[in-house]
DNA sequence: AGACATGTTGCTCA
DNA sequence: ATGAGCAACATGTC
């Protein structure tokens, strides 16, 4: 479910309910695959009586910092979500981590498929699982030249597969890749190495634009947190049409096509994205 | 019943 | 050595 903007949405949910609050009991299901990279027992003890000071999202990863020295990393995988439950909440089958705030609600991490996971670090310095995430696509590090160089290196892979590579496009997932290619009028099966300079410019512009808009519409950047995911996404986006059977392109009105490209189900508009 | 799912990793083969 | 393609992971939903 979660790509960069959804991840930011969930981070804000926990942060707005929990920042400045003290942690009481922590329930961490150590036997679950969710904790394959984090010491559940140690983490539960070390978080008790700490205060949530800061948090941030990078790509599809979140970091919640307690007392500025305890780093709780969360990756939502395919089905993960964060929510805030009332005090006294009893964790359910797929709730792998629950932080009970003293005199407050419970912060819950749920993930039925368990492709997500928890990471942990103690100390004031950034852990590698946080610092080695590729620079944000809206930062000055992501330049047209950097895009061009990457397209050259991945010349024989389809654009759809290339956009999913986190080493260069941190936070982009299946729906964002489709949205970007649709707006840029590029067929997802086109090989990365064959784009004209004009096509590269369109791709660059739409990567940035979709990142910007997704953060505003989904995570409510610059305003209040939306009540839920996706409630603010306009019907002018491909997003609202790509899963519907019989879905039509909001720009051409023609039926959309769904097929597997680059190993993932891909939706594209035949009138707009020529091979 | 069977297909399929907004993700990542690790293996195989060219 | 580098990169492309694909199975595997675990569970819920249509």
PDB file of C-alpha atoms (C1' of nucleotides) in Angstrom:
ATOM      1  CA  UNK A   1       0.000   0.000   0.000  1.00  0.00           C
ATOM      2  CA  UNK A   2       2.474   2.644   1.035  1.00  0.00           C
ATOM      3  CA  UNK A   3       4.721   4.744  -1.200  1.00  0.00           C
ATOM      4  CA  UNK A   4       6.430   7.941  -0.168  1.00  0.00           C
ATOM      5  CA  UNK A   5       3.347  10.067   0.443  1.00  0.00           C
ATOM      6  CA  UNK A   6       1.403   7.333   2.241  1.00  0.00           C
ATOM      7  CA  UNK A   7       4.438   6.734   4.438  1.00  0.00           C
ATOM      8  CA  UNK A   8       4.505  10.426   5.318  1.00  0.00           C
ATOM      9  CA  UNK A   9       0.763  10.279   6.058  1.00  0.00           C
ATOM     10  CA  UNK A  10       1.268   7.447   8.548  1.00  0.00           C
ATOM     11  CA  UNK A  11       4.287   9.138  10.107  1.00  0.00           C
ATOM     12  CA  UNK A  12       2.246  12.279  10.760  1.00  0.00           C
ATOM     13  CA  UNK A  13      -0.522  10.223  12.289  1.00  0.00           C
ATOM     14  CA  UNK A  14       1.789   8.780  14.932  1.00  0.00           C
ATOM     15  CA  UNK A  15       3.715  12.009  15.368  1.00  0.00           C
ATOM     16  CA  UNK A  16       0.710  14.262  15.920  1.00  0.00           C
ATOM     17  CA  UNK A  17      -0.725  11.893  18.510  1.00  0.00           C
ATOM     18  CA  UNK A  18       2.534  11.027  20.200  1.00  0.00           C
ATOM     19  CA  UNK A  19       5.207  13.684  20.022  1.00  0.00           C
ATOM     20  CA  UNK A  20       6.104  15.141  23.386  1.00  0.00           C
ATOM     21  CA  UNK A  21       4.385  12.222  25.094  1.00  0.00           C
ATOM     22  CA  UNK A  22       5.979   9.620  27.329  1.00  0.00           C
ATOM     23  CA  UNK A  23       6.000   5.939  26.447  1.00  0.00           C
ATOM     24  CA  UNK A  24       4.658   3.485  28.977  1.00  0.00           C
ATOM     25  CA  UNK A  25       4.346  -0.202  28.184  1.00  0.00           C
ATOM     26  CA  UNK A  26       5.584  -1.471  24.824  1.00  0.00           C
ATOM     27  CA  UNK A  27       4.237  -4.627  23.257  1.00  0.00           C
ATOM     28  CA  UNK A  28       6.510  -6.101  20.597  1.00  0.00           C
ATOM     29  CA  UNK A  29       5.814  -9.546  19.191  1.00  0.00           C
ATOM     30  CA  UNK A  30       9.349 -10.859  19.062  1.00  0.00           C
ATOM     31  CA  UNK A  31       8.473 -14.071  17.270  1.00  0.00           C
ATOM     32  CA  UNK A  32       7.089 -12.242  14.279  1.00  0.00           C
ATOM     33  CA  UNK A  33       9.048 -11.788  11.089  1.00  0.00           C
ATOM     34  CA  UNK A  34       8.509  -8.072  11.602  1.00  0.00           C
ATOM     35  CA  UNK A  35      11.397  -8.143  14.096  1.00  0.00           C
ATOM     36  CA  UNK A  36      13.880 -10.062  11.961  1.00  0.00           C
ATOM     37  CA  UNK A  37      16.184  -7.020  11.989  1.00  0.00           C
ATOM     38  CA  UNK A  38      15.479  -5.561  15.412  1.00  0.00           C
ATOM     39  CA  UNK A  39      15.824  -6.848  18.989  1.00  0.00           C
ATOM     40  CA  UNK A  40      12.222  -6.793  20.153  1.00  0.00           C
ATOM     41  CA  UNK A  41      12.897  -7.345  23.849  1.00  0.00           C
ATOM     42  CA  UNK A  42      15.725  -4.824  24.044  1.00  0.00           C
ATOM     43  CA  UNK A  43      13.717  -2.229  22.160  1.00  0.00           C
ATOM     44  CA  UNK A  44      10.685  -2.655  24.378  1.00  0.00           C
ATOM     45  CA  UNK A  45      12.752  -2.043  27.493  1.00  0.00           C
ATOM     46  CA  UNK A  46      14.733   0.858  26.008  1.00  0.00           C
ATOM     47  CA  UNK A  47      11.637   2.770  24.873  1.00  0.00           C
ATOM     48  CA  UNK A  48       9.834   2.698  28.204  1.00  0.00           C
ATOM     49  CA  UNK A  49       9.777   6.120  29.881  1.00  0.00           C
ATOM     50  CA  UNK A  50      11.277   7.872  26.867  1.00  0.00           C
ATOM     51  CA  UNK A  51       9.605  10.759  25.029  1.00  0.00           C
ATOM     52  CA  UNK A  52       8.945  10.888  21.295  1.00  0.00           C
ATOM     53  CA  UNK A  53      11.030  13.881  20.270  1.00  0.00           C
ATOM     54  CA  UNK A  54      11.292  13.899  16.475  1.00  0.00           C
ATOM     55  CA  UNK A  55      10.340  11.814  13.485  1.00  0.00           C
ATOM     56  CA  UNK A  56      10.885  11.859   9.747  1.00  0.00           C
ATOM     57  CA  UNK A  57      10.087   9.928   6.580  1.00  0.00           C
ATOM     58  CA  UNK A  58      12.559   9.187   3.804  1.00  0.00           C
ATOM     59  CA  UNK A  59      11.514   7.160   0.805  1.00  0.00           C
ATOM     60  CA  UNK A  60       9.399   4.317   2.234  1.00  0.00           C
ATOM     61  CA  UNK A  61      11.196   4.313   5.575  1.00  0.00           C
ATOM     62  CA  UNK A  62      10.288   6.147   8.782  1.00  0.00           C
ATOM     63  CA  UNK A  63      12.397   6.999  11.802  1.00  0.00           C
ATOM     64  CA  UNK A  64      10.876   7.877  15.177  1.00  0.00           C
ATOM     65  CA  UNK A  65      13.381   9.300  17.642  1.00  0.00           C
ATOM     66  CA  UNK A  66      12.887   8.979  21.404  1.00  0.00           C
ATOM     67  CA  UNK A  67      14.968  11.106  23.805  1.00  0.00           C
ATOM     68  CA  UNK A  68      16.994  11.983  20.667  1.00  0.00           C
ATOM     69  CA  UNK A  69      18.946   8.754  21.109  1.00  0.00           C
ATOM     70  CA  UNK A  70      16.602   5.821  20.523  1.00  0.00           C
ATOM     71  CA  UNK A  71      15.821   5.259  16.849  1.00  0.00           C
ATOM     72  CA  UNK A  72      12.768   3.230  15.939  1.00  0.00           C
ATOM     73  CA  UNK A  73      12.695   2.551  12.200  1.00  0.00           C
ATOM     74  CA  UNK A  74       9.555   1.302  10.500  1.00  0.00           C
ATOM     75  CA  UNK A  75       9.066   0.037   6.964  1.00  0.00           C
ATOM     76  CA  UNK A  76       5.466  -0.704   6.002  1.00  0.00           C
ATOM     77  CA  UNK A  77       6.186  -3.253   3.288  1.00  0.00           C
ATOM     78  CA  UNK A  78       3.136  -4.032   1.180  1.00  0.00           C
ATOM     79  CA  UNK A  79       0.347  -4.020   3.769  1.00  0.00           C
ATOM     80  CA  UNK A  80       1.671  -2.116   6.762  1.00  0.00           C
ATOM     81  CA  UNK A  81      -0.127   0.790   8.421  1.00  0.00           C
ATOM     82  CA  UNK A  82       0.234   2.953  11.498  1.00  0.00           C
ATOM     83  CA  UNK A  83      -2.751   4.076  13.501  1.00  0.00           C
ATOM     84  CA  UNK A  84      -3.672   5.584  16.833  1.00  0.00           C
ATOM     85  CA  UNK A  85      -5.950   3.599  19.121  1.00  0.00           C
ATOM     86  CA  UNK A  86      -7.676   4.708  22.328  1.00  0.00           C
ATOM     87  CA  UNK A  87      -6.052   3.971  25.691  1.00  0.00           C
ATOM     88  CA  UNK A  88      -6.702   0.395  26.758  1.00  0.00           C
ATOM     89  CA  UNK A  89      -6.656  -0.923  23.180  1.00  0.00           C
ATOM     90  CA  UNK A  90      -5.984  -4.656  22.967  1.00  0.00           C
ATOM     91  CA  UNK A  91      -3.619  -5.502  20.096  1.00  0.00           C
ATOM     92  CA  UNK A  92      -5.139  -7.791  17.450  1.00  0.00           C
ATOM     93  CA  UNK A  93      -3.705 -10.602  15.385  1.00  0.00           C
ATOM     94  CA  UNK A  94      -1.594  -8.511  12.987  1.00  0.00           C
ATOM     95  CA  UNK A  95      -0.604  -5.727  15.366  1.00  0.00           C
ATOM     96  CA  UNK A  96       3.116  -6.390  15.787  1.00  0.00           C
ATOM     97  CA  UNK A  97       4.108  -3.335  17.791  1.00  0.00           C
ATOM     98  CA  UNK A  98       2.095  -1.181  20.186  1.00  0.00           C
ATOM     99  CA  UNK A  99       3.447   1.782  22.166  1.00  0.00           C
ATOM    100  CA  UNK A 100       1.161   2.693  25.039  1.00  0.00           C
ATOM    101  CA  UNK A 101       1.558   6.373  25.883  1.00  0.00           C
ATOM    102  CA  UNK A 102       1.152   7.266  29.526  1.00  0.00           C
ATOM    103  CA  UNK A 103      -2.072   9.197  29.994  1.00  0.00           C
ATOM    104  CA  UNK A 104      -2.691   8.873  26.291  1.00  0.00           C
ATOM    105  CA  UNK A 105      -3.521   6.692  23.311  1.00  0.00           C
ATOM    106  CA  UNK A 106      -1.705   3.703  21.836  1.00  0.00           C
ATOM    107  CA  UNK A 107       0.484   3.885  18.732  1.00  0.00           C
ATOM    108  CA  UNK A 108      -0.023   0.705  16.698  1.00  0.00           C
ATOM    109  CA  UNK A 109       1.916  -0.829  13.803  1.00  0.00           C
ATOM    110  CA  UNK A 110      -0.179  -3.374  11.894  1.00  0.00           C
ATOM    111  CA  UNK A 111       1.056  -5.468   8.981  1.00  0.00           C
ATOM    112  CA  UNK A 112      -0.795  -8.671   7.987  1.00  0.00           C
ATOM    113  CA  UNK A 113       1.617  -9.781   5.272  1.00  0.00           C
ATOM    114  CA  UNK A 114       4.721  -8.940   7.268  1.00  0.00           C
ATOM    115  CA  UNK A 115       6.776  -7.757   4.320  1.00  0.00           C
ATOM    116  CA  UNK A 116       7.455  -4.684   6.407  1.00  0.00           C
ATOM    117  CA  UNK A 117       9.705  -4.559   9.409  1.00  0.00           C
ATOM    118  CA  UNK A 118      11.192  -2.722  12.364  1.00  0.00           C
ATOM    119  CA  UNK A 119      14.734  -1.390  12.705  1.00  0.00           C
ATOM    120  CA  UNK A 120      16.489  -0.187  15.805  1.00  0.00           C
ATOM    121  CA  UNK A 121      19.472   1.916  16.822  1.00  0.00           C
ATOM    122  CA  UNK A 122      20.764   3.539  20.013  1.00  0.00           C
ATOM    123  CA  UNK A 123      22.949   6.645  20.029  1.00  0.00           C
ATOM    124  CA  UNK A 124      22.860  10.266  18.852  1.00  0.00           C
ATOM    125  CA  UNK A 125      24.298   9.506  15.396  1.00  0.00           C
ATOM    126  CA  UNK A 126      22.215   8.450  12.399  1.00  0.00           C
ATOM    127  CA  UNK A 127      22.165   4.677  11.828  1.00  0.00           C
ATOM    128  CA  UNK A 128      23.180   3.408   8.385  1.00  0.00           C
ATOM    129  CA  UNK A 129      19.705   2.113   7.629  1.00  0.00           C
ATOM    130  CA  UNK A 130      18.646   5.755   7.785  1.00  0.00           C
ATOM    131  CA  UNK A 131      21.605   7.662   6.343  1.00  0.00           C
ATOM    132  CA  UNK A 132      22.160   5.478   3.286  1.00  0.00           C
ATOM    133  CA  UNK A 133      18.728   6.159   1.786  1.00  0.00           C
ATOM    134  CA  UNK A 134      19.086   7.869  -1.601  1.00  0.00           C
ATOM    135  CA  UNK A 135      18.539  11.655  -1.665  1.00  0.00           C
ATOM    136  CA  UNK A 136      14.965  12.871  -1.979  1.00  0.00           C
ATOM    137  CA  UNK A 137      13.652  13.411  -5.503  1.00  0.00           C
ATOM    138  CA  UNK A 138      12.779  17.019  -4.658  1.00  0.00           C
ATOM    139  CA  UNK A 139      16.254  17.776  -3.302  1.00  0.00           C
ATOM    140  CA  UNK A 140      18.958  19.551  -5.359  1.00  0.00           C
ATOM    141  CA  UNK A 141      20.780  16.220  -5.652  1.00  0.00           C
ATOM    142  CA  UNK A 142      18.222  14.910  -8.108  1.00  0.00           C
ATOM    143  CA  UNK A 143      19.219  16.762 -11.259  1.00  0.00           C
ATOM    144  CA  UNK A 144      18.331  16.202 -14.929  1.00  0.00           C
ATOM    145  CA  UNK A 145      21.930  15.071 -15.406  1.00  0.00           C
ATOM    146  CA  UNK A 146      21.606  12.500 -12.621  1.00  0.00           C
ATOM    147  CA  UNK A 147      18.446  11.168 -14.263  1.00  0.00           C
ATOM    148  CA  UNK A 148      20.151  10.987 -17.661  1.00  0.00           C
ATOM    149  CA  UNK A 149      23.125   9.128 -16.230  1.00  0.00           C
ATOM    150  CA  UNK A 150      20.875   6.578 -14.564  1.00  0.00           C
ATOM    151  CA  UNK A 151      18.810   6.026 -17.711  1.00  0.00           C
ATOM    152  CA  UNK A 152      22.052   5.306 -19.555  1.00  0.00           C
ATOM    153  CA  UNK A 153      23.214   2.820 -16.956  1.00  0.00           C
ATOM    154  CA  UNK A 154      19.831   1.037 -17.062  1.00  0.00           C
ATOM    155  CA  UNK A 155      19.495   1.395 -20.812  1.00  0.00           C
ATOM    156  CA  UNK A 156      18.093  -2.091 -21.444  1.00  0.00           C
ATOM    157  CA  UNK A 157      15.442  -2.105 -18.711  1.00  0.00           C
ATOM    158  CA  UNK A 158      11.861  -0.872 -19.288  1.00  0.00           C
ATOM    159  CA  UNK A 159      11.023   2.544 -17.845  1.00  0.00           C
ATOM    160  CA  UNK A 160       8.518   0.994 -15.458  1.00  0.00           C
ATOM    161  CA  UNK A 161      11.170  -1.217 -13.874  1.00  0.00           C
ATOM    162  CA  UNK A 162      13.653   1.641 -13.739  1.00  0.00           C
ATOM    163  CA  UNK A 163      11.319   3.972 -11.845  1.00  0.00           C
ATOM    164  CA  UNK A 164      10.882   1.289  -9.184  1.00  0.00           C
ATOM    165  CA  UNK A 165      14.617   1.198  -8.418  1.00  0.00           C
ATOM    166  CA  UNK A 166      14.920   2.702  -4.944  1.00  0.00           C
ATOM    167  CA  UNK A 167      18.629   3.450  -5.311  1.00  0.00           C
ATOM    168  CA  UNK A 168      17.709   6.339  -7.643  1.00  0.00           C
ATOM    169  CA  UNK A 169      13.967   6.883  -7.131  1.00  0.00           C
ATOM    170  CA  UNK A 170      13.470   6.557  -3.379  1.00  0.00           C
ATOM    171  CA  UNK A 171       9.845   6.234  -2.394  1.00  0.00           C
ATOM    172  CA  UNK A 172       8.395   5.601  -5.830  1.00  0.00           C
ATOM    173  CA  UNK A 173       6.199   2.500  -6.020  1.00  0.00           C
ATOM    174  CA  UNK A 174       3.803   0.911  -8.436  1.00  0.00           C
ATOM    175  CA  UNK A 175       1.100   3.556  -8.603  1.00  0.00           C
ATOM    176  CA  UNK A 176       3.481   6.526  -8.645  1.00  0.00           C
ATOM    177  CA  UNK A 177       5.501   4.992 -11.474  1.00  0.00           C
ATOM    178  CA  UNK A 178       2.330   4.530 -13.531  1.00  0.00           C
ATOM    179  CA  UNK A 179       1.154   8.061 -12.717  1.00  0.00           C
ATOM    180  CA  UNK A 180       4.501   9.580 -13.731  1.00  0.00           C
ATOM    181  CA  UNK A 181       4.729   7.715 -17.040  1.00  0.00           C
ATOM    182  CA  UNK A 182       1.118   8.509 -17.874  1.00  0.00           C
ATOM    183  CA  UNK A 183       1.641  12.240 -17.285  1.00  0.00           C
ATOM    184  CA  UNK A 184       4.903  12.203 -19.218  1.00  0.00           C
ATOM    185  CA  UNK A 185       3.154  10.347 -22.077  1.00  0.00           C
ATOM    186  CA  UNK A 186       5.782   7.596 -22.064  1.00  0.00           C
ATOM    187  CA  UNK A 187       4.970   3.940 -22.609  1.00  0.00           C
ATOM    188  CA  UNK A 188       6.048   1.906 -19.546  1.00  0.00           C
ATOM    189  CA  UNK A 189       7.718  -0.745 -21.728  1.00  0.00           C
ATOM    190  CA  UNK A 190       9.981   1.765 -23.498  1.00  0.00           C
ATOM    191  CA  UNK A 191      13.626   1.000 -22.749  1.00  0.00           C
ATOM    192  CA  UNK A 192      15.358   3.556 -20.571  1.00  0.00           C
ATOM    193  CA  UNK A 193      18.209   4.031 -23.044  1.00  0.00           C
ATOM    194  CA  UNK A 194      16.142   5.225 -26.000  1.00  0.00           C
ATOM    195  CA  UNK A 195      14.559   8.442 -24.692  1.00  0.00           C
ATOM    196  CA  UNK A 196      15.042  11.650 -26.650  1.00  0.00           C
ATOM    197  CA  UNK A 197      16.212  14.738 -24.721  1.00  0.00           C
ATOM    198  CA  UNK A 198      12.661  16.100 -24.810  1.00  0.00           C
ATOM    199  CA  UNK A 199      11.300  12.841 -23.370  1.00  0.00           C
ATOM    200  CA  UNK A 200      13.916  12.902 -20.631  1.00  0.00           C
ATOM    201  CA  UNK A 201      12.866  16.423 -19.710  1.00  0.00           C
ATOM    202  CA  UNK A 202       9.203  15.369 -19.491  1.00  0.00           C
ATOM    203  CA  UNK A 203      10.119  12.414 -17.331  1.00  0.00           C
ATOM    204  CA  UNK A 204      12.186  14.578 -14.992  1.00  0.00           C
ATOM    205  CA  UNK A 205       9.447  17.172 -14.664  1.00  0.00           C
ATOM    206  CA  UNK A 206       6.694  14.632 -13.965  1.00  0.00           C
ATOM    207  CA  UNK A 207       8.764  12.704 -11.411  1.00  0.00           C
ATOM    208  CA  UNK A 208       9.113  15.905  -9.400  1.00  0.00           C
ATOM    209  CA  UNK A 209       5.534  16.978  -9.974  1.00  0.00           C
ATOM    210  CA  UNK A 210       4.014  13.675  -8.858  1.00  0.00           C
ATOM    211  CA  UNK A 211       6.226  13.656  -5.739  1.00  0.00           C
ATOM    212  CA  UNK A 212       5.135  17.199  -4.896  1.00  0.00           C
ATOM    213  CA  UNK A 213       1.432  16.637  -5.528  1.00  0.00           C
ATOM    214  CA  UNK A 214       1.337  13.277  -3.758  1.00  0.00           C
ATOM    215  CA  UNK A 215       2.736  14.843  -0.598  1.00  0.00           C
ATOM    216  CA  UNK A 216       0.172  17.634  -0.696  1.00  0.00           C
ATOM    217  CA  UNK A 217      -2.878  15.523  -1.533  1.00  0.00           C
ATOM    218  CA  UNK A 218      -2.127  12.373   0.465  1.00  0.00           C
ATOM    219  CA  UNK A 219      -0.023  13.553   3.408  1.00  0.00           C
ATOM    220  CA  UNK A 220      -1.622  17.012   3.566  1.00  0.00           C
ATOM    221  CA  UNK A 221       1.751  18.777   3.344  1.00  0.00           C
ATOM    222  CA  UNK A 222       1.422  22.446   4.234  1.00  0.00           C
ATOM    223  CA  UNK A 223      -1.935  21.908   5.936  1.00  0.00           C
ATOM    224  CA  UNK A 224      -3.853  19.606   8.256  1.00  0.00           C
ATOM    225  CA  UNK A 225      -3.526  15.829   8.080  1.00  0.00           C
ATOM    226  CA  UNK A 226      -6.299  14.424   5.837  1.00  0.00           C
ATOM    227  CA  UNK A 227      -8.868  12.221   7.547  1.00  0.00           C
ATOM    228  CA  UNK A 228      -7.765   9.241   5.499  1.00  0.00           C
ATOM    229  CA  UNK A 229      -5.586   8.179   2.604  1.00  0.00           C
ATOM    230  CA  UNK A 230      -6.646   9.099  -0.910  1.00  0.00           C
ATOM    231  CA  UNK A 231      -9.706  11.140   0.010  1.00  0.00           C
ATOM    232  CA  UNK A 232      -8.226  14.238  -1.637  1.00  0.00           C
ATOM    233  CA  UNK A 233      -6.984  12.718  -4.884  1.00  0.00           C
ATOM    234  CA  UNK A 234      -8.721  14.351  -7.865  1.00  0.00           C
ATOM    235  CA  UNK A 235     -10.325  12.307 -10.637  1.00  0.00           C
ATOM    236  CA  UNK A 236      -7.992  14.033 -13.071  1.00  0.00           C
ATOM    237  CA  UNK A 237      -5.237  11.671 -11.842  1.00  0.00           C
ATOM    238  CA  UNK A 238      -4.684   8.232 -13.325  1.00  0.00           C
ATOM    239  CA  UNK A 239      -4.687   6.957  -9.733  1.00  0.00           C
ATOM    240  CA  UNK A 240      -8.463   6.963  -9.356  1.00  0.00           C
ATOM    241  CA  UNK A 241      -9.016   4.932 -12.511  1.00  0.00           C
ATOM    242  CA  UNK A 242      -6.184   2.441 -12.682  1.00  0.00           C
ATOM    243  CA  UNK A 243      -7.696  -0.419 -10.721  1.00  0.00           C
ATOM    244  CA  UNK A 244     -11.287  -0.114 -11.836  1.00  0.00           C
ATOM    245  CA  UNK A 245     -12.349  -2.719 -14.374  1.00  0.00           C
ATOM    246  CA  UNK A 246     -13.347  -0.799 -17.442  1.00  0.00           C
ATOM    247  CA  UNK A 247     -11.408   2.217 -16.179  1.00  0.00           C
ATOM    248  CA  UNK A 248     -10.918   4.985 -18.714  1.00  0.00           C
ATOM    249  CA  UNK A 249      -8.112   7.471 -19.205  1.00  0.00           C
ATOM    250  CA  UNK A 250      -9.172  10.783 -17.648  1.00  0.00           C
ATOM    251  CA  UNK A 251      -7.492  12.653 -20.491  1.00  0.00           C
ATOM    252  CA  UNK A 252      -8.417  10.670 -23.600  1.00  0.00           C
ATOM    253  CA  UNK A 253     -11.547   8.863 -22.415  1.00  0.00           C
ATOM    254  CA  UNK A 254     -10.217   5.635 -23.924  1.00  0.00           C
ATOM    255  CA  UNK A 255     -10.139   2.349 -21.963  1.00  0.00           C
ATOM    256  CA  UNK A 256      -6.980   1.852 -19.913  1.00  0.00           C
ATOM    257  CA  UNK A 257      -4.810  -1.210 -20.350  1.00  0.00           C
ATOM    258  CA  UNK A 258      -3.431  -3.348 -17.542  1.00  0.00           C
ATOM    259  CA  UNK A 259      -0.567  -5.737 -18.172  1.00  0.00           C
ATOM    260  CA  UNK A 260       2.557  -6.965 -16.476  1.00  0.00           C
ATOM    261  CA  UNK A 261       5.586  -4.832 -17.335  1.00  0.00           C
ATOM    262  CA  UNK A 262       8.841  -4.903 -15.430  1.00  0.00           C
ATOM    263  CA  UNK A 263       7.455  -7.653 -13.217  1.00  0.00           C
ATOM    264  CA  UNK A 264       4.554  -5.574 -11.892  1.00  0.00           C
ATOM    265  CA  UNK A 265       0.986  -4.976 -12.973  1.00  0.00           C
ATOM    266  CA  UNK A 266       1.078  -1.764 -14.943  1.00  0.00           C
ATOM    267  CA  UNK A 267      -1.724   0.517 -16.104  1.00  0.00           C
ATOM    268  CA  UNK A 268      -1.295   2.766 -19.119  1.00  0.00           C
ATOM    269  CA  UNK A 269      -3.343   4.718 -21.620  1.00  0.00           C
ATOM    270  CA  UNK A 270      -2.998   3.485 -25.193  1.00  0.00           C
ATOM    271  CA  UNK A 271      -4.068   6.757 -26.752  1.00  0.00           C
ATOM    272  CA  UNK A 272      -1.416   8.696 -24.896  1.00  0.00           C
ATOM    273  CA  UNK A 273       1.579   6.458 -24.263  1.00  0.00           C
ATOM    274  CA  UNK A 274       2.910   5.121 -27.555  1.00  0.00           C
ATOM    275  CA  UNK A 275       5.561   2.430 -27.629  1.00  0.00           C
TER     276      UNK A 275
ATOM    277  C1'  DA B   1     -10.836 -22.105  -6.160  1.00  0.00           C
ATOM    278  C1'  DG B   2      -7.670 -19.306  -8.009  1.00  0.00           C
ATOM    279  C1'  DA B   3      -5.776 -15.011  -9.144  1.00  0.00           C
ATOM    280  C1'  DC B   4      -3.876 -11.119  -7.399  1.00  0.00           C
ATOM    281  C1'  DA B   5      -2.005  -7.427  -4.215  1.00  0.00           C
ATOM    282  C1'  DT B   6       0.816   0.717  -3.582  1.00  0.00           C
ATOM    283  C1'  DG B   7       7.498  -4.116  -1.691  1.00  0.00           C
ATOM    284  C1'  DT B   8      12.220  -6.008  -1.231  1.00  0.00           C
ATOM    285  C1'  DT B   9      15.728  -9.397  -1.660  1.00  0.00           C
ATOM    286  C1'  DG B  10      18.474 -12.871  -3.330  1.00  0.00           C
ATOM    287  C1'  DC B  11      19.302 -16.079  -6.873  1.00  0.00           C
ATOM    288  C1'  DT B  12      20.230 -17.324 -11.846  1.00  0.00           C
ATOM    289  C1'  DC B  13      21.581 -16.458 -16.277  1.00  0.00           C
ATOM    290  C1'  DA B  14      23.383 -13.665 -20.080  1.00  0.00           C
TER     291       DA B  14
ATOM    292  C1'  DA C   1      31.582  -7.967 -13.303  1.00  0.00           C
ATOM    293  C1'  DT C   2      27.271  -5.866 -14.213  1.00  0.00           C
ATOM    294  C1'  DG C   3      22.630  -5.918 -15.020  1.00  0.00           C
ATOM    295  C1'  DA C   4      17.909  -7.998 -16.142  1.00  0.00           C
ATOM    296  C1'  DG C   5      14.318 -11.189 -14.800  1.00  0.00           C
ATOM    297  C1'  DC C   6      11.973 -13.883 -11.602  1.00  0.00           C
ATOM    298  C1'  DA C   7      10.699 -16.695  -7.487  1.00  0.00           C
ATOM    299  C1'  DA C   8      10.037 -16.250  -2.720  1.00  0.00           C
ATOM    300  C1'  DC C   9       8.333 -14.185   1.328  1.00  0.00           C
ATOM    301  C1'  DA C  10       2.832 -14.531   4.246  1.00  0.00           C
ATOM    302  C1'  DT C  11      -1.784 -13.360   4.301  1.00  0.00           C
ATOM    303  C1'  DG C  12      -6.032 -11.174   2.999  1.00  0.00           C
ATOM    304  C1'  DT C  13      -9.504 -10.089  -0.569  1.00  0.00           C
ATOM    305  C1'  DC C  14     -12.222 -10.357  -4.717  1.00  0.00           C
TER     306       DC C  14
END
